Coordinates of C-alpha atoms and ligand atoms in Angstrom, one line a residue:
X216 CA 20.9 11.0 -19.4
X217 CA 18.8 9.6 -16.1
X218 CA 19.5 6.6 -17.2
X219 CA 23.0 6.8 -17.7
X220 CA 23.1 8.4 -14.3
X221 CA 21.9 5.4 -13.3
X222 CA 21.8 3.9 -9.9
X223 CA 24.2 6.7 -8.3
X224 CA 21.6 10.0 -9.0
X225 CA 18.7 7.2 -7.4
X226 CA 20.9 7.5 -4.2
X227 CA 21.4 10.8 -4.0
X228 CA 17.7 11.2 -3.9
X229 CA 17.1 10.3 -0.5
X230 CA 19.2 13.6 0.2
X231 CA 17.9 15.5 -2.5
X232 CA 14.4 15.1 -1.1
X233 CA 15.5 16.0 2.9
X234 CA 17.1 18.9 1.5
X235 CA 14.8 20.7 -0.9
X236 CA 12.2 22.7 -0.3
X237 CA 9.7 20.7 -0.7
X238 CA 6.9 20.4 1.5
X239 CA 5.3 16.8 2.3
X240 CA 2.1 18.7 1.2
X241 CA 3.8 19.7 -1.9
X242 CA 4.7 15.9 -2.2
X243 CA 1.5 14.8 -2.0
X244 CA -0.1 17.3 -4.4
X245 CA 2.7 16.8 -6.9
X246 CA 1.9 12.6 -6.6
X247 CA -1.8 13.5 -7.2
X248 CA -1.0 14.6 -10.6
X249 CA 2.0 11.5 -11.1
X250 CA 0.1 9.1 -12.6
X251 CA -2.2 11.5 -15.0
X252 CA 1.0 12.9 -16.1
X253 CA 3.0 9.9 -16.6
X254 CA 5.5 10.2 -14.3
X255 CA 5.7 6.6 -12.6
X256 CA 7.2 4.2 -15.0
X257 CA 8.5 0.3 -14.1
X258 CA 11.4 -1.5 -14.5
X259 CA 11.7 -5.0 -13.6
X260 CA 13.8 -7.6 -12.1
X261 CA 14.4 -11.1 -13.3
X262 CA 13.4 -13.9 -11.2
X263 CA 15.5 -17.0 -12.1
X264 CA 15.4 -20.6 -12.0
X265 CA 18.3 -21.2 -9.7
X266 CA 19.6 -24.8 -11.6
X267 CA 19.7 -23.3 -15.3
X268 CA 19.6 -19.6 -14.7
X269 CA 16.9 -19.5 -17.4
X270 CA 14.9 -15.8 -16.6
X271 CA 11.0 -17.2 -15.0
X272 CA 9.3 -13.9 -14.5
X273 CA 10.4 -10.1 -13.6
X274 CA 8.9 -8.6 -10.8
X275 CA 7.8 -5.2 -11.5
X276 CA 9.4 -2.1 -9.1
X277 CA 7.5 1.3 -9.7
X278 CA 9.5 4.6 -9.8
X279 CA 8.6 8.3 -10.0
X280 CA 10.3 10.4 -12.3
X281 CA 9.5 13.8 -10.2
X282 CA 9.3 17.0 -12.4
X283 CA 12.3 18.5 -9.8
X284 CA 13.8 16.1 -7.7
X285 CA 14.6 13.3 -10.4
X286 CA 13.5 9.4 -10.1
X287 CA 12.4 8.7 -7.0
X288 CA 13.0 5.0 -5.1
X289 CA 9.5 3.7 -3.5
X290 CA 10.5 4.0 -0.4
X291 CA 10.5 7.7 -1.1
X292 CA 7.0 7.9 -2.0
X293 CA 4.7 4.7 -1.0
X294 CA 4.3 5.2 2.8
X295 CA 3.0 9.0 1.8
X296 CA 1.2 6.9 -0.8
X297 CA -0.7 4.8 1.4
X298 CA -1.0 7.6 4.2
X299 CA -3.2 9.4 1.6
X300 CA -5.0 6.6 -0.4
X301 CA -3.1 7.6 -3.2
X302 CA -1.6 3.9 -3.5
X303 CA -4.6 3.1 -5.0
X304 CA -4.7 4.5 -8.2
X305 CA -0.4 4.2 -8.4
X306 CA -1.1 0.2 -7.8
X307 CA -3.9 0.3 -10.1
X308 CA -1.8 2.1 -12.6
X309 CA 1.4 -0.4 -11.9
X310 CA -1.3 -3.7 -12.6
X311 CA -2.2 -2.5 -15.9
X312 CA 1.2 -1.4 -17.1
X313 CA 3.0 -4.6 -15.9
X314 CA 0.3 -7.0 -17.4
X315 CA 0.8 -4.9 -20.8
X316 CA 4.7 -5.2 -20.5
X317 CA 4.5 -9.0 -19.8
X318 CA 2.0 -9.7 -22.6
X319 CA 4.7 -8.2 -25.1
X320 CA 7.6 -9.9 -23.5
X321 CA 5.5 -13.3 -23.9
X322 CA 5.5 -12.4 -27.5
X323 CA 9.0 -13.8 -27.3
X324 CA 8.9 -15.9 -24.5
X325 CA 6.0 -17.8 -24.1
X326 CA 6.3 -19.1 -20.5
X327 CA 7.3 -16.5 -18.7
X328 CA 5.1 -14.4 -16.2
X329 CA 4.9 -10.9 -14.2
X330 CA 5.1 -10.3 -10.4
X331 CA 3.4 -7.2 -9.0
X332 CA 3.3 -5.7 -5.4
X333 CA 0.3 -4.4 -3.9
X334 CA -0.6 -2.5 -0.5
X335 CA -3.0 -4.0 2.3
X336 CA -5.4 -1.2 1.3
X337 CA -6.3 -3.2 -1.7
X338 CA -7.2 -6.1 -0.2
X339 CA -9.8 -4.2 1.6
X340 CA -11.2 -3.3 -1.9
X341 CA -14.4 -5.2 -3.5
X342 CA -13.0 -3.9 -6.8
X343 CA -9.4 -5.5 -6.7
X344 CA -10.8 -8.1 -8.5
X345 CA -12.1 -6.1 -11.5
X346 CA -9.1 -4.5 -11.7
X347 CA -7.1 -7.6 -12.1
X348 CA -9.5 -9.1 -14.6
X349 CA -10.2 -5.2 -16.5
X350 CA -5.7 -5.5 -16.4
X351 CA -5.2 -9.0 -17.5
X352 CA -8.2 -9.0 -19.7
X353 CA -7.6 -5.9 -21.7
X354 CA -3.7 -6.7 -22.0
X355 CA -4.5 -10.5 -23.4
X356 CA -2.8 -12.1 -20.2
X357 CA -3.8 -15.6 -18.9
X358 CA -4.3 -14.6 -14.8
X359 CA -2.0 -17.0 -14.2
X360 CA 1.0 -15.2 -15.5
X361 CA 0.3 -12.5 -13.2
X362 CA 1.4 -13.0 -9.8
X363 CA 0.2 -10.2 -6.7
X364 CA 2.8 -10.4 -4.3
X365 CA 1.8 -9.3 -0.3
X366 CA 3.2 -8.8 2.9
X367 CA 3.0 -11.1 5.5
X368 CA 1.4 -8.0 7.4
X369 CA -0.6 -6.9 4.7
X370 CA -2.1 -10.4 5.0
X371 CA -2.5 -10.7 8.5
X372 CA -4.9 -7.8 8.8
X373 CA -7.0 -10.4 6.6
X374 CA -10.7 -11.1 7.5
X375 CA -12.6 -13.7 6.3
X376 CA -13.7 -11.7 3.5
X377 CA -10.1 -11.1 2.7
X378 CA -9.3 -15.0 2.6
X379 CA -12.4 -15.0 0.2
X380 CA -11.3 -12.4 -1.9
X381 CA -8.4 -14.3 -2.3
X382 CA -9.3 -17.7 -3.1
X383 CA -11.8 -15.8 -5.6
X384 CA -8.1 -14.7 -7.3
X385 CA -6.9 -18.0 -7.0
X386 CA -10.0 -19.3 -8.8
X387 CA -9.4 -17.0 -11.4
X388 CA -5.6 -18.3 -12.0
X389 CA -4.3 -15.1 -10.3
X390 CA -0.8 -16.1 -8.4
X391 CA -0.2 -15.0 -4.8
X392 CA 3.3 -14.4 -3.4
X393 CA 3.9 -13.8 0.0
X394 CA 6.5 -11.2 0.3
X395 CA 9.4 -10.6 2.7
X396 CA 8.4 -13.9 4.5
X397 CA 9.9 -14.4 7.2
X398 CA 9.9 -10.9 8.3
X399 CA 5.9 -10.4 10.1
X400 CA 4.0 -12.5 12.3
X401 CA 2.3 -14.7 10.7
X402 CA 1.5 -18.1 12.5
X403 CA 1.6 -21.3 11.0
X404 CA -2.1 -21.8 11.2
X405 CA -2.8 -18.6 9.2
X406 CA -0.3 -19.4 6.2
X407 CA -2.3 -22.8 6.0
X408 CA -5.2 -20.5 5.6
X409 CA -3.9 -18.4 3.3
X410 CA -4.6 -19.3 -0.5
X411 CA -0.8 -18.7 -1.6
X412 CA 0.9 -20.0 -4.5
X413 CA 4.6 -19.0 -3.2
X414 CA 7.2 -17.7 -0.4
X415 CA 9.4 -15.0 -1.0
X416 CA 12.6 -15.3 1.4
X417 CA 13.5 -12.3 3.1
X418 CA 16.4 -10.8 1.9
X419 CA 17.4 -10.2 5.8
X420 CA 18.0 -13.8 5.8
X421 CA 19.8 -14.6 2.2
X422 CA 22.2 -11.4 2.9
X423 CA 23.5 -13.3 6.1
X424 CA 24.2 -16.6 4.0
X425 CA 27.5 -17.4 3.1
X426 CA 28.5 -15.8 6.3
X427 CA 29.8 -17.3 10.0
X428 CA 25.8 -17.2 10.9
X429 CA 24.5 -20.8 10.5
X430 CA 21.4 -19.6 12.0
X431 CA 20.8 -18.1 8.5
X432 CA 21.3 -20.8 6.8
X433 CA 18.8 -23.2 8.9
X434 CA 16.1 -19.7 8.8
X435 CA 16.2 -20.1 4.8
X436 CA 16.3 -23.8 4.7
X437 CA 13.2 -23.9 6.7
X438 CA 11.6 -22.1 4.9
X439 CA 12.3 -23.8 2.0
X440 CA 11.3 -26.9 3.9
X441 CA 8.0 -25.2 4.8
X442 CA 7.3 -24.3 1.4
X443 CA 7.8 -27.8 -0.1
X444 CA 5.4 -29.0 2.6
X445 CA 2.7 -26.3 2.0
X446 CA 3.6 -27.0 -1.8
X447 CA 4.5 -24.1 -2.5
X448 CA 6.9 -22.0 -4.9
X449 CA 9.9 -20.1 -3.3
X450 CA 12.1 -17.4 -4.1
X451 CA 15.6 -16.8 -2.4
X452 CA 15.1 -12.8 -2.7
X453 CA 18.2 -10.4 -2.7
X454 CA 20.8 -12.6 -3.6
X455 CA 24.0 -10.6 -4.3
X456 CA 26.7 -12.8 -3.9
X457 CA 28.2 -16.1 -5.1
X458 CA 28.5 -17.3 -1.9
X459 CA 24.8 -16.7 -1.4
X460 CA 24.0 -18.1 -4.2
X461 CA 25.8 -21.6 -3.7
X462 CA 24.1 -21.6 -0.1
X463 CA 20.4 -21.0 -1.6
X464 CA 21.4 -23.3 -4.2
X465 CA 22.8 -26.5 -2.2
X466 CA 19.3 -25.5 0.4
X467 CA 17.4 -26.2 -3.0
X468 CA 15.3 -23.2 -3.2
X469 CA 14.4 -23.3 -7.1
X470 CA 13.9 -19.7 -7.6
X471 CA 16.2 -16.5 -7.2
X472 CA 16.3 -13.3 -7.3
X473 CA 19.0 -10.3 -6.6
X474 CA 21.8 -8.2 -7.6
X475 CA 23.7 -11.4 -8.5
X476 CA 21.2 -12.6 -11.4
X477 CA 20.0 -9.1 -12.9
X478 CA 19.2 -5.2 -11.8
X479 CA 15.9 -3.8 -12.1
X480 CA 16.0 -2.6 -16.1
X481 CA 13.4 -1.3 -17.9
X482 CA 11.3 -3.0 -20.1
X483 CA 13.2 -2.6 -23.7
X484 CA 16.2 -3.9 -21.6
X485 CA 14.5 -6.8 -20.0
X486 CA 12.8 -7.6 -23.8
X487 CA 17.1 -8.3 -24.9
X488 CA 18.0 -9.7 -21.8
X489 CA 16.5 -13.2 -22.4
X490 CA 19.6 -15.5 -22.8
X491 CA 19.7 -17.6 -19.2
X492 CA 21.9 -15.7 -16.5
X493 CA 25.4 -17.9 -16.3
X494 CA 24.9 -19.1 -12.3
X495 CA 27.6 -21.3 -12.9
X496 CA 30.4 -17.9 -12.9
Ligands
LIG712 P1 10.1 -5.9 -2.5 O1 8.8 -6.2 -3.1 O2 10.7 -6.8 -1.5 O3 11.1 -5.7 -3.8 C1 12.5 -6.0 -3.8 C2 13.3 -4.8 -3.5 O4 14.6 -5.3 -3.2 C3 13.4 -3.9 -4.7 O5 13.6 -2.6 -4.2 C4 14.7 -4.4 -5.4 O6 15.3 -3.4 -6.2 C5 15.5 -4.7 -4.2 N1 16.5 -5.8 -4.5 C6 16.4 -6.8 -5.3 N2 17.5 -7.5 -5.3 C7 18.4 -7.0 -4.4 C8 19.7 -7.3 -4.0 O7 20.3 -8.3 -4.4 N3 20.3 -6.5 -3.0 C9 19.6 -5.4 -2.5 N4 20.2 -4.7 -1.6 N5 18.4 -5.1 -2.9 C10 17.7 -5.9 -3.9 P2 12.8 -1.3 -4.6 O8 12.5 -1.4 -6.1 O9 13.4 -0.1 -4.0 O10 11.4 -1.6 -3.9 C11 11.3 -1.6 -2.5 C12 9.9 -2.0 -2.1 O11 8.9 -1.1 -2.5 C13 9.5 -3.3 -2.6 O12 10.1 -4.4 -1.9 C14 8.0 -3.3 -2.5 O13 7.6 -3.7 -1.2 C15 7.7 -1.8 -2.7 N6 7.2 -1.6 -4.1 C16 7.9 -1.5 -5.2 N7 7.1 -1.3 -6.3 C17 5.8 -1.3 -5.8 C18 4.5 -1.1 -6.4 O14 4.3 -0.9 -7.6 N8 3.4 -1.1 -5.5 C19 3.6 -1.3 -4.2 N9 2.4 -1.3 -3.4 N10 4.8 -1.5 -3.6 C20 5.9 -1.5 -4.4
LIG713 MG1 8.0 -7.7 -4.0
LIG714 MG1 10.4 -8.7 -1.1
LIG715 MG1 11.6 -6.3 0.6

């Protein structure tokens, strides 16, 4: 029945949450017990390869299924998350779960790989990297189908142990997204430093394409440029339109994500979804 409720009762929670009696405190205590009692779950959203529409990788999205106020959007719960440490164990929980969900899905399709987000706090964490080895490890998943994907913020905090820590991932075969780019303040001569594998696109700047604003346009192509420079991946992120899509397209950026190629669906879903998105509607 959630389900079938679908993306209109995830709306509604925004008010839902304002208007109920519950207490941030309550909030709080009630997400202590979330991951013990299997409330989060994940659904994911495929990443395509712009030229054939064939599906890459999903990235996985965690949501809380709250015992009163139904599923509740990440915005509704990570910034309490991180205020309380809390993200912790919820990312910890999300690495596992995603690196089990794309081991099964590369029962049927070999190549493909898993993205996951994590918080700043964890890069402040000697243990990240056991946790992405314990996750990868104990699910049967080559590191380098999992990607971590981070913020340009959540990166720039970095310290030389931070840069460490990374390359350490990178050695390992661990992928490393940077997320929302375009969107901090990360110089130039801090993204050479950084060991990434890939650029993310805002999806401030893809929502603009295909409009009047050819400042958008020469933002994402850019990037793009940057990318291919820095030899890295890139993803066009939030692409909802056709329009959009033939802009990100004729800029070349070889990977997309959005509304216009696929939803976030949970797993089972994603598992009979395989058959290339048609990006030539
Ligand atoms: P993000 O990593 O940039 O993820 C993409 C967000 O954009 C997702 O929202 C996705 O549903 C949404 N999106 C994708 N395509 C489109 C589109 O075409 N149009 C529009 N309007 N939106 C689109 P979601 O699932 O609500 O996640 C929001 C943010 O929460 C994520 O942004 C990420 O920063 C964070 N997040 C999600 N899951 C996790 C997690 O497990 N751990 C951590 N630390 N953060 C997470
Ligand atoms: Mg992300
Ligand atoms: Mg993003
Ligand atoms: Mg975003």
């Amino acid at each position: 029945a959630a389900k079938a409720a679908g993306k209109s009762a995830y709306r509604t929670c925004t008010s839902a949450l304002r208007e109920s009696a519950v207490t941030r405190a309550e909030l709080i205590a009630d997400l202590r017990r979330a991951v013990d009692e299997g409330q989060l779950h994940l659904e994911y959203q495929p990443i395509v390869d712009l030229a054939t529409g064939a599906v890459r990788s999903a990235e996985a999205l965690v949501r809380w299924r709250h015992p009163r106020l139904g599923v509740l959007a990440p915005e509704r719960f990570l910034p309490l998350a991180e205020e309380t440490g809390l993200i912790l164990p919820v990312d910890r929980w999300v690495i596992h779960e995603a690196c089990r969900a794309a081991a099964a899905w590369r029962k049927r399709d070999p190549q493909v790989t898993v993205a996951v987000n994590i918080a700043a706090a964890h890069l402040r964490r000697p243990d990240l990297i056991a946790t992405v080895t314990a996750a990868t490890g104990g699910a049967g998943l080559p590191a380098r189908a999992l990607t971590l994907e981070l913020t340009e913020s959540a990166l720039i905090e970095g310290s030389d142990v931070v840069l460490d820590r990374l390359r350490q991932l990178r050695e390992l075969g661990i992928q490393i997204a940077i997320d929302d780019f375009g969107t901090g303040y990360s110089s130039l001569s801090y993204l050479h430093r950084i060991p990434a594998t890939e650029l993310k696109v805002d999806r401030s700047f893809v929502s603009r394409l295909g409009t009047e604003d050819a400042r958008a346009y020469a933002t994402v192509d850019m990037v793009n440029r940057l990318a291919a420079a820095f030899d890295l991946a890139v993803v066009a992120e939030g692409v909802e339109t056709d329009a959009q899509h033939a802009a990100v397209t004729a800029i070349g950026c070889v990977h997309g994500q959005g509304f216009r190629y696929g939803r976030p669906v949970a797993l089972p879903e994603l598992l009979t979804t395989l058959t290339p998105v048609d990006v030539a509607r």
